[in-house]
GROMACS .gro file of C-alpha atoms in nm:
model
  381
    1UNK     CA    1  -2.571   2.385   2.288
    2UNK     CA    2  -2.478   2.041   2.155
    3UNK     CA    3  -2.409   1.995   1.786
    4UNK     CA    4  -2.619   1.776   1.558
    5UNK     CA    5  -2.417   1.473   1.447
    6UNK     CA    6  -2.518   1.258   1.151
    7UNK     CA    7  -2.354   0.961   0.978
    8UNK     CA    8  -2.477   0.854   0.638
    9UNK     CA    9  -2.362   0.633   0.351
   10UNK     CA   10  -2.275   0.737  -0.005
   11UNK     CA   11  -2.167   0.526  -0.302
   12UNK     CA   12  -1.942   0.789  -0.461
   13UNK     CA   13  -1.720   1.082  -0.373
   14UNK     CA   14  -1.816   1.266  -0.690
   15UNK     CA   15  -2.078   1.479  -0.512
   16UNK     CA   16  -1.839   1.576  -0.231
   17UNK     CA   17  -1.629   1.888  -0.305
   18UNK     CA   18  -1.264   1.788  -0.332
   19UNK     CA   19  -1.153   2.069  -0.101
   20UNK     CA   20  -1.380   1.937   0.177
   21UNK     CA   21  -1.271   1.575   0.131
   22UNK     CA   22  -0.900   1.651   0.104
   23UNK     CA   23  -0.912   1.860   0.422
   24UNK     CA   24  -0.963   1.527   0.605
   25UNK     CA   25  -0.692   1.316   0.439
   26UNK     CA   26  -0.379   1.444   0.618
   27UNK     CA   27  -0.211   1.480   0.279
   28UNK     CA   28  -0.210   1.105   0.210
   29UNK     CA   29  -0.225   1.064  -0.170
   30UNK     CA   30  -0.402   0.726  -0.166
   31UNK     CA   31  -0.715   0.862  -0.002
   32UNK     CA   32  -0.706   1.192  -0.190
   33UNK     CA   33  -1.023   1.287  -0.376
   34UNK     CA   34  -0.843   1.263  -0.711
   35UNK     CA   35  -0.701   0.915  -0.640
   36UNK     CA   36  -1.033   0.775  -0.518
   37UNK     CA   37  -1.217   0.935  -0.810
   38UNK     CA   38  -0.975   0.777  -1.058
   39UNK     CA   39  -1.041   0.432  -0.909
   40UNK     CA   40  -1.416   0.475  -0.945
   41UNK     CA   41  -1.432   0.668  -1.272
   42UNK     CA   42  -1.218   0.400  -1.440
   43UNK     CA   43  -1.443   0.127  -1.289
   44UNK     CA   44  -1.140  -0.042  -1.132
   45UNK     CA   45  -1.310  -0.024  -0.791
   46UNK     CA   46  -1.678  -0.085  -0.855
   47UNK     CA   47  -1.957  -0.330  -0.785
   48UNK     CA   48  -1.856  -0.514  -1.104
   49UNK     CA   49  -1.504  -0.579  -0.971
   50UNK     CA   50  -1.626  -0.670  -0.621
   51UNK     CA   51  -1.543  -0.331  -0.463
   52UNK     CA   52  -1.881  -0.166  -0.409
   53UNK     CA   53  -1.836   0.176  -0.242
   54UNK     CA   54  -2.020   0.231   0.087
   55UNK     CA   55  -1.844   0.540   0.216
   56UNK     CA   56  -1.938   0.674   0.559
   57UNK     CA   57  -1.968   1.051   0.598
   58UNK     CA   58  -1.978   1.222   0.936
   59UNK     CA   59  -2.143   1.563   0.947
   60UNK     CA   60  -2.169   1.796   1.244
   61UNK     CA   61  -2.424   2.074   1.204
   62UNK     CA   62  -2.413   2.001   0.832
   63UNK     CA   63  -2.035   2.037   0.795
   64UNK     CA   64  -1.828   1.740   0.678
   65UNK     CA   65  -1.599   1.650   0.970
   66UNK     CA   66  -1.521   1.286   0.900
   67UNK     CA   67  -1.524   1.013   0.636
   68UNK     CA   68  -1.438   0.645   0.610
   69UNK     CA   69  -1.361   0.482   0.273
   70UNK     CA   70  -1.556   0.157   0.294
   71UNK     CA   71  -1.635  -0.114   0.041
   72UNK     CA   72  -1.879  -0.401   0.031
   73UNK     CA   73  -1.665  -0.688  -0.099
   74UNK     CA   74  -1.751  -1.026  -0.246
   75UNK     CA   75  -1.394  -1.163  -0.240
   76UNK     CA   76  -1.056  -1.100  -0.073
   77UNK     CA   77  -0.849  -1.008  -0.378
   78UNK     CA   78  -0.647  -0.688  -0.393
   79UNK     CA   79  -0.622  -0.648  -0.014
   80UNK     CA   80  -0.278  -0.786   0.090
   81UNK     CA   81  -0.397  -0.877   0.440
   82UNK     CA   82  -0.490  -1.240   0.399
   83UNK     CA   83  -0.809  -1.379   0.551
   84UNK     CA   84  -0.872  -1.677   0.323
   85UNK     CA   85  -0.842  -1.918   0.618
   86UNK     CA   86  -1.113  -1.723   0.799
   87UNK     CA   87  -1.340  -1.746   0.494
   88UNK     CA   88  -1.277  -2.121   0.470
   89UNK     CA   89  -1.362  -2.167   0.839
   90UNK     CA   90  -1.691  -1.983   0.795
   91UNK     CA   91  -1.778  -2.198   0.495
   92UNK     CA   92  -1.693  -2.523   0.675
   93UNK     CA   93  -1.936  -2.427   0.951
   94UNK     CA   94  -2.213  -2.339   0.709
   95UNK     CA   95  -2.179  -1.962   0.753
   96UNK     CA   96  -2.145  -1.694   0.486
   97UNK     CA   97  -1.823  -1.489   0.495
   98UNK     CA   98  -1.892  -1.280   0.187
   99UNK     CA   99  -1.995  -1.009   0.145
  100UNK     CA  100  -1.786  -0.827   0.402
  101UNK     CA  101  -1.698  -0.462   0.459
  102UNK     CA  102  -1.342  -0.347   0.394
  103UNK     CA  103  -1.185  -0.008   0.462
  104UNK     CA  104  -0.875   0.007   0.245
  105UNK     CA  105  -0.719   0.159  -0.063
  106UNK     CA  106  -0.804  -0.091  -0.337
  107UNK     CA  107  -0.495  -0.271  -0.472
  108UNK     CA  108  -0.258  -0.052  -0.266
  109UNK     CA  109  -0.103  -0.200   0.051
  110UNK     CA  110   0.010   0.135   0.191
  111UNK     CA  111  -0.044   0.258   0.545
  112UNK     CA  112  -0.256   0.568   0.583
  113UNK     CA  113  -0.563   0.715   0.750
  114UNK     CA  114  -0.883   0.516   0.722
  115UNK     CA  115  -1.088   0.712   0.976
  116UNK     CA  116  -1.057   1.050   0.808
  117UNK     CA  117  -1.118   1.294   1.092
  118UNK     CA  118  -0.931   1.548   1.302
  119UNK     CA  119  -1.041   1.428   1.646
  120UNK     CA  120  -1.039   1.101   1.836
  121UNK     CA  121  -1.410   1.137   1.911
  122UNK     CA  122  -1.493   1.165   1.543
  123UNK     CA  123  -1.279   0.862   1.460
  124UNK     CA  124  -1.462   0.654   1.723
  125UNK     CA  125  -1.795   0.765   1.579
  126UNK     CA  126  -1.687   0.650   1.232
  127UNK     CA  127  -1.559   0.315   1.362
  128UNK     CA  128  -1.889   0.255   1.543
  129UNK     CA  129  -2.084   0.379   1.244
  130UNK     CA  130  -1.920   0.109   1.032
  131UNK     CA  131  -2.035  -0.155   1.283
  132UNK     CA  132  -2.390  -0.019   1.267
  133UNK     CA  133  -2.378  -0.042   0.888
  134UNK     CA  134  -2.242  -0.398   0.903
  135UNK     CA  135  -2.528  -0.499   1.131
  136UNK     CA  136  -2.779  -0.331   0.903
  137UNK     CA  137  -2.638  -0.510   0.597
  138UNK     CA  138  -2.602  -0.837   0.793
  139UNK     CA  139  -2.245  -0.890   0.672
  140UNK     CA  140  -1.995  -1.117   0.844
  141UNK     CA  141  -1.723  -0.870   0.930
  142UNK     CA  142  -1.536  -0.540   0.888
  143UNK     CA  143  -1.166  -0.520   0.798
  144UNK     CA  144  -0.971  -0.194   0.826
  145UNK     CA  145  -0.644  -0.253   0.641
  146UNK     CA  146  -0.304  -0.081   0.673
  147UNK     CA  147  -0.447   0.162   0.922
  148UNK     CA  148  -0.267   0.475   1.037
  149UNK     CA  149  -0.143   0.473   1.397
  150UNK     CA  150  -0.385   0.752   1.491
  151UNK     CA  151  -0.678   0.524   1.401
  152UNK     CA  152  -0.578   0.225   1.612
  153UNK     CA  153  -0.690   0.356   1.951
  154UNK     CA  154  -1.030   0.456   1.813
  155UNK     CA  155  -1.075   0.119   1.643
  156UNK     CA  156  -0.981  -0.069   1.960
  157UNK     CA  157  -1.217   0.146   2.167
  158UNK     CA  158  -1.496   0.067   1.923
  159UNK     CA  159  -1.442  -0.309   1.964
  160UNK     CA  160  -1.214  -0.405   1.674
  161UNK     CA  161  -0.928  -0.656   1.708
  162UNK     CA  162  -0.580  -0.562   1.585
  163UNK     CA  163  -0.360  -0.769   1.357
  164UNK     CA  164   0.010  -0.703   1.304
  165UNK     CA  165   0.195  -0.740   0.976
  166UNK     CA  166   0.531  -0.632   0.838
  167UNK     CA  167   0.660  -0.436   0.542
  168UNK     CA  168   1.005  -0.312   0.451
  169UNK     CA  169   1.074   0.061   0.434
  170UNK     CA  170   1.386   0.264   0.369
  171UNK     CA  171   1.465   0.566   0.586
  172UNK     CA  172   1.695   0.850   0.482
  173UNK     CA  173   1.961   0.897   0.751
  174UNK     CA  174   2.060   1.233   0.600
  175UNK     CA  175   2.265   1.059   0.331
  176UNK     CA  176   2.454   1.301   0.109
  177UNK     CA  177   2.495   1.051  -0.176
  178UNK     CA  178   2.420   0.693  -0.273
  179UNK     CA  179   2.781   0.605  -0.188
  180UNK     CA  180   2.739   0.734   0.169
  181UNK     CA  181   2.434   0.508   0.201
  182UNK     CA  182   2.633   0.209   0.073
  183UNK     CA  183   2.924   0.291   0.303
  184UNK     CA  184   2.709   0.223   0.607
  185UNK     CA  185   2.605  -0.122   0.490
  186UNK     CA  186   2.799  -0.430   0.591
  187UNK     CA  187   3.060  -0.559   0.349
  188UNK     CA  188   2.862  -0.848   0.200
  189UNK     CA  189   2.547  -0.646   0.131
  190UNK     CA  190   2.743  -0.353  -0.010
  191UNK     CA  191   2.940  -0.586  -0.241
  192UNK     CA  192   2.622  -0.759  -0.362
  193UNK     CA  193   2.448  -0.430  -0.445
  194UNK     CA  194   2.749  -0.306  -0.640
  195UNK     CA  195   2.775  -0.635  -0.830
  196UNK     CA  196   2.404  -0.629  -0.920
  197UNK     CA  197   2.421  -0.266  -1.034
  198UNK     CA  198   2.731  -0.337  -1.242
  199UNK     CA  199   2.559  -0.636  -1.405
  200UNK     CA  200   2.267  -0.419  -1.515
  201UNK     CA  201   2.500  -0.144  -1.641
  202UNK     CA  202   2.713  -0.400  -1.829
  203UNK     CA  203   2.395  -0.518  -2.003
  204UNK     CA  204   2.373  -0.169  -2.152
  205UNK     CA  205   2.080  -0.048  -1.939
  206UNK     CA  206   2.053   0.318  -1.839
  207UNK     CA  207   1.785   0.497  -1.638
  208UNK     CA  208   1.587   0.817  -1.646
  209UNK     CA  209   1.364   0.965  -1.377
  210UNK     CA  210   1.048   1.138  -1.501
  211UNK     CA  211   0.800   1.322  -1.283
  212UNK     CA  212   0.478   1.511  -1.348
  213UNK     CA  213   0.483   1.707  -1.674
  214UNK     CA  214   0.800   1.522  -1.783
  215UNK     CA  215   0.584   1.210  -1.838
  216UNK     CA  216   0.423   1.212  -2.181
  217UNK     CA  217   0.139   0.992  -2.302
  218UNK     CA  218   0.372   0.756  -2.487
  219UNK     CA  219   0.585   0.691  -2.180
  220UNK     CA  220   0.282   0.640  -1.957
  221UNK     CA  221   0.140   0.402  -2.215
  222UNK     CA  222   0.469   0.211  -2.217
  223UNK     CA  223   0.455   0.184  -1.838
  224UNK     CA  224   0.106   0.036  -1.860
  225UNK     CA  225   0.221  -0.215  -2.120
  226UNK     CA  226   0.491  -0.330  -1.878
  227UNK     CA  227   0.254  -0.333  -1.580
  228UNK     CA  228  -0.009  -0.539  -1.761
  229UNK     CA  229   0.257  -0.778  -1.893
  230UNK     CA  230   0.369  -0.855  -1.535
  231UNK     CA  231   0.016  -0.967  -1.451
  232UNK     CA  232  -0.021  -1.169  -1.772
  233UNK     CA  233   0.299  -1.356  -1.694
  234UNK     CA  234   0.134  -1.468  -1.370
  235UNK     CA  235  -0.186  -1.565  -1.552
  236UNK     CA  236  -0.390  -1.284  -1.396
  237UNK     CA  237  -0.563  -0.980  -1.544
  238UNK     CA  238  -0.428  -0.647  -1.414
  239UNK     CA  239  -0.622  -0.490  -1.128
  240UNK     CA  240  -0.586  -0.137  -1.266
  241UNK     CA  241  -0.670  -0.010  -1.612
  242UNK     CA  242  -0.481   0.222  -1.842
  243UNK     CA  243  -0.762   0.474  -1.798
  244UNK     CA  244  -0.694   0.482  -1.423
  245UNK     CA  245  -0.328   0.575  -1.469
  246UNK     CA  246  -0.402   0.839  -1.732
  247UNK     CA  247  -0.666   1.001  -1.510
  248UNK     CA  248  -0.431   0.989  -1.213
  249UNK     CA  249  -0.158   1.160  -1.413
  250UNK     CA  250  -0.404   1.423  -1.535
  251UNK     CA  251  -0.534   1.506  -1.186
  252UNK     CA  252  -0.228   1.433  -0.965
  253UNK     CA  253   0.070   1.478  -1.201
  254UNK     CA  254   0.331   1.575  -0.942
  255UNK     CA  255   0.251   1.264  -0.737
  256UNK     CA  256   0.378   1.031  -1.010
  257UNK     CA  257   0.745   0.949  -1.069
  258UNK     CA  258   0.853   0.695  -1.331
  259UNK     CA  259   1.183   0.512  -1.336
  260UNK     CA  260   1.240   0.437  -1.705
  261UNK     CA  261   1.498   0.174  -1.804
  262UNK     CA  262   1.636   0.195  -2.158
  263UNK     CA  263   1.886   0.004  -2.372
  264UNK     CA  264   2.022   0.114  -2.708
  265UNK     CA  265   1.766   0.395  -2.716
  266UNK     CA  266   1.471   0.159  -2.663
  267UNK     CA  267   1.246   0.144  -2.359
  268UNK     CA  268   1.296  -0.175  -2.165
  269UNK     CA  269   1.129  -0.156  -1.823
  270UNK     CA  270   0.945   0.090  -1.603
  271UNK     CA  271   0.845   0.140  -1.240
  272UNK     CA  272   0.581   0.383  -1.116
  273UNK     CA  273   0.622   0.548  -0.776
  274UNK     CA  274   0.389   0.784  -0.589
  275UNK     CA  275   0.533   1.083  -0.401
  276UNK     CA  276   0.362   1.290  -0.134
  277UNK     CA  277   0.536   1.522   0.108
  278UNK     CA  278   0.869   1.366   0.204
  279UNK     CA  279   0.768   1.006   0.130
  280UNK     CA  280   0.788   0.798  -0.186
  281UNK     CA  281   0.582   0.482  -0.230
  282UNK     CA  282   0.700   0.209  -0.466
  283UNK     CA  283   0.393   0.075  -0.642
  284UNK     CA  284   0.401  -0.096  -0.984
  285UNK     CA  285   0.655  -0.219  -1.235
  286UNK     CA  286   0.703  -0.432  -1.545
  287UNK     CA  287   0.956  -0.519  -1.813
  288UNK     CA  288   0.979  -0.638  -2.171
  289UNK     CA  289   1.278  -0.865  -2.108
  290UNK     CA  290   1.455  -1.044  -1.826
  291UNK     CA  291   1.794  -0.909  -1.722
  292UNK     CA  292   1.953  -1.029  -1.401
  293UNK     CA  293   1.923  -0.761  -1.133
  294UNK     CA  294   1.693  -0.536  -1.340
  295UNK     CA  295   1.395  -0.571  -1.106
  296UNK     CA  296   1.585  -0.470  -0.793
  297UNK     CA  297   1.763  -0.187  -0.971
  298UNK     CA  298   1.448  -0.042  -1.127
  299UNK     CA  299   1.219  -0.083  -0.826
  300UNK     CA  300   1.450  -0.027  -0.529
  301UNK     CA  301   1.799   0.106  -0.598
  302UNK     CA  302   1.683   0.376  -0.837
  303UNK     CA  303   1.409   0.472  -0.591
  304UNK     CA  304   1.655   0.501  -0.303
  305UNK     CA  305   1.896   0.704  -0.516
  306UNK     CA  306   1.613   0.937  -0.618
  307UNK     CA  307   1.514   0.987  -0.253
  308UNK     CA  308   1.870   1.071  -0.155
  309UNK     CA  309   1.917   1.320  -0.437
  310UNK     CA  310   1.579   1.484  -0.369
  311UNK     CA  311   1.607   1.472   0.010
  312UNK     CA  312   1.297   1.258   0.064
  313UNK     CA  313   1.274   1.109   0.411
  314UNK     CA  314   1.146   0.760   0.335
  315UNK     CA  315   1.071   0.507   0.064
  316UNK     CA  316   0.804   0.243   0.119
  317UNK     CA  317   0.885  -0.056  -0.095
  318UNK     CA  318   0.542  -0.223  -0.111
  319UNK     CA  319   0.399  -0.542   0.033
  320UNK     CA  320   0.600  -0.831   0.180
  321UNK     CA  321   0.954  -0.920   0.077
  322UNK     CA  322   1.223  -1.014   0.331
  323UNK     CA  323   1.463  -1.002   0.037
  324UNK     CA  324   1.431  -0.622   0.041
  325UNK     CA  325   1.638  -0.607   0.360
  326UNK     CA  326   1.954  -0.679   0.163
  327UNK     CA  327   1.886  -0.355  -0.027
  328UNK     CA  328   1.861  -0.146   0.289
  329UNK     CA  329   1.485  -0.157   0.351
  330UNK     CA  330   1.413  -0.241   0.715
  331UNK     CA  331   1.117  -0.418   0.881
  332UNK     CA  332   0.831  -0.190   0.979
  333UNK     CA  333   0.515  -0.302   1.157
  334UNK     CA  334   0.181  -0.257   0.982
  335UNK     CA  335  -0.162  -0.290   1.141
  336UNK     CA  336  -0.513  -0.389   1.041
  337UNK     CA  337  -0.828  -0.398   1.255
  338UNK     CA  338  -1.111  -0.649   1.239
  339UNK     CA  339  -1.465  -0.674   1.370
  340UNK     CA  340  -1.646  -1.009   1.347
  341UNK     CA  341  -2.024  -1.021   1.383
  342UNK     CA  342  -2.059  -1.385   1.494
  343UNK     CA  343  -1.955  -1.401   1.863
  344UNK     CA  344  -1.804  -1.751   1.862
  345UNK     CA  345  -1.597  -1.677   1.554
  346UNK     CA  346  -1.494  -1.343   1.704
  347UNK     CA  347  -1.363  -1.528   2.011
  348UNK     CA  348  -1.180  -1.785   1.797
  349UNK     CA  349  -1.020  -1.520   1.577
  350UNK     CA  350  -0.920  -1.319   1.885
  351UNK     CA  351  -0.735  -1.625   2.019
  352UNK     CA  352  -0.570  -1.678   1.681
  353UNK     CA  353  -0.461  -1.315   1.663
  354UNK     CA  354  -0.309  -1.339   2.010
  355UNK     CA  355  -0.094  -1.633   1.900
  356UNK     CA  356  -0.014  -1.475   1.564
  357UNK     CA  357   0.093  -1.146   1.724
  358UNK     CA  358   0.336  -1.327   1.954
  359UNK     CA  359   0.487  -1.506   1.655
  360UNK     CA  360   0.501  -1.182   1.457
  361UNK     CA  361   0.681  -1.001   1.740
  362UNK     CA  362   0.937  -1.280   1.753
  363UNK     CA  363   0.975  -1.263   1.375
  364UNK     CA  364   1.025  -0.886   1.388
  365UNK     CA  365   1.296  -0.933   1.650
  366UNK     CA  366   1.474  -1.187   1.433
  367UNK     CA  367   1.458  -0.957   1.131
  368UNK     CA  368   1.593  -0.662   1.327
  369UNK     CA  369   1.882  -0.877   1.447
  370UNK     CA  370   1.989  -0.928   1.083
  371UNK     CA  371   2.026  -0.565   0.985
  372UNK     CA  372   2.215  -0.507   0.658
  373UNK     CA  373   2.390  -0.211   0.817
  374UNK     CA  374   2.706  -0.205   1.022
  375UNK     CA  375   2.645  -0.244   1.392
  376UNK     CA  376   2.824   0.080   1.463
  377UNK     CA  377   2.722   0.295   1.169
  378UNK     CA  378   2.989   0.519   1.036
  379UNK     CA  379   3.280   0.303   1.156
  380UNK     CA  380   3.494   0.126   0.895
  381UNK     CA  381   3.487  -0.252   0.890
   0.00000   0.00000   0.00000
């Protein structure tokens, strides 16, 4: 007897038991029930901020077997896959680009599952369900950002176009210490890292790592002060509120690790990382004062050292940044998927993506040719 399959839309995860939702997330912290709830409870992702939840739920015989975080968006901010040129082209031709549907983690350019389901069939159903919703709402497009590899086949089968991007991630090659990591880098990069670290140390800066219960309210408040200050310096309001971070720490304490920089007993700078399984994700940072090398030390070198000491397998350093290669983070392909309702624009964007992908593949090859590591790792120079 065939099962009864239903897809419906909800505007909140609050009525979905966390144990049912988290059973679908493959352990990814950014789509965890607690993380999503913190975004919505704090009103950081809401209709007022242009992130109106339209989550798809897949039920088979009443049981939740799939979900797709989906938002109705009135702008392209906080996404990190840039489609402003597409929006401009729509406008020039008298067509409306916004609102659109976006499946992503708001303000977090991290790869992870977007079609939350255990089977390929269920993922295809969700991808097609999103198209049905887009047609019902008469929106211009659907954009599935930083999608997990397991989703890509289902999205392609459902009629989405793929777009390649690049980030820079660090992988732990069973390093026994930070010095063994440095020893495998080429001479120039190793020398530069040591010089930068020495410059920060000579400025009197020391570091502490705090995780979970080690983070008190005062320290978390200091982090937020730094985080918000970084946005203010760029003349932008912060995407995330202090309430979001405090709720996240209350509900997912072990997922948060702070790198706290201090000088003369005073807090100076802070970076917040998210840990899940054997992966650490570099997310947010800020400082009270400029010190040469402080940003790289706080955000990258301290993170790498923490991963080595705690035997974590990888460290994702965030969006963009070719400059991260000199610190040992290597190019890694990222993928998004796009469905365009208007046929002529869909054809034009497909042609553009074909050209862009060829350029991106060439760019990836060039980046890989400039590895910061010795060509024969483990051999002295």
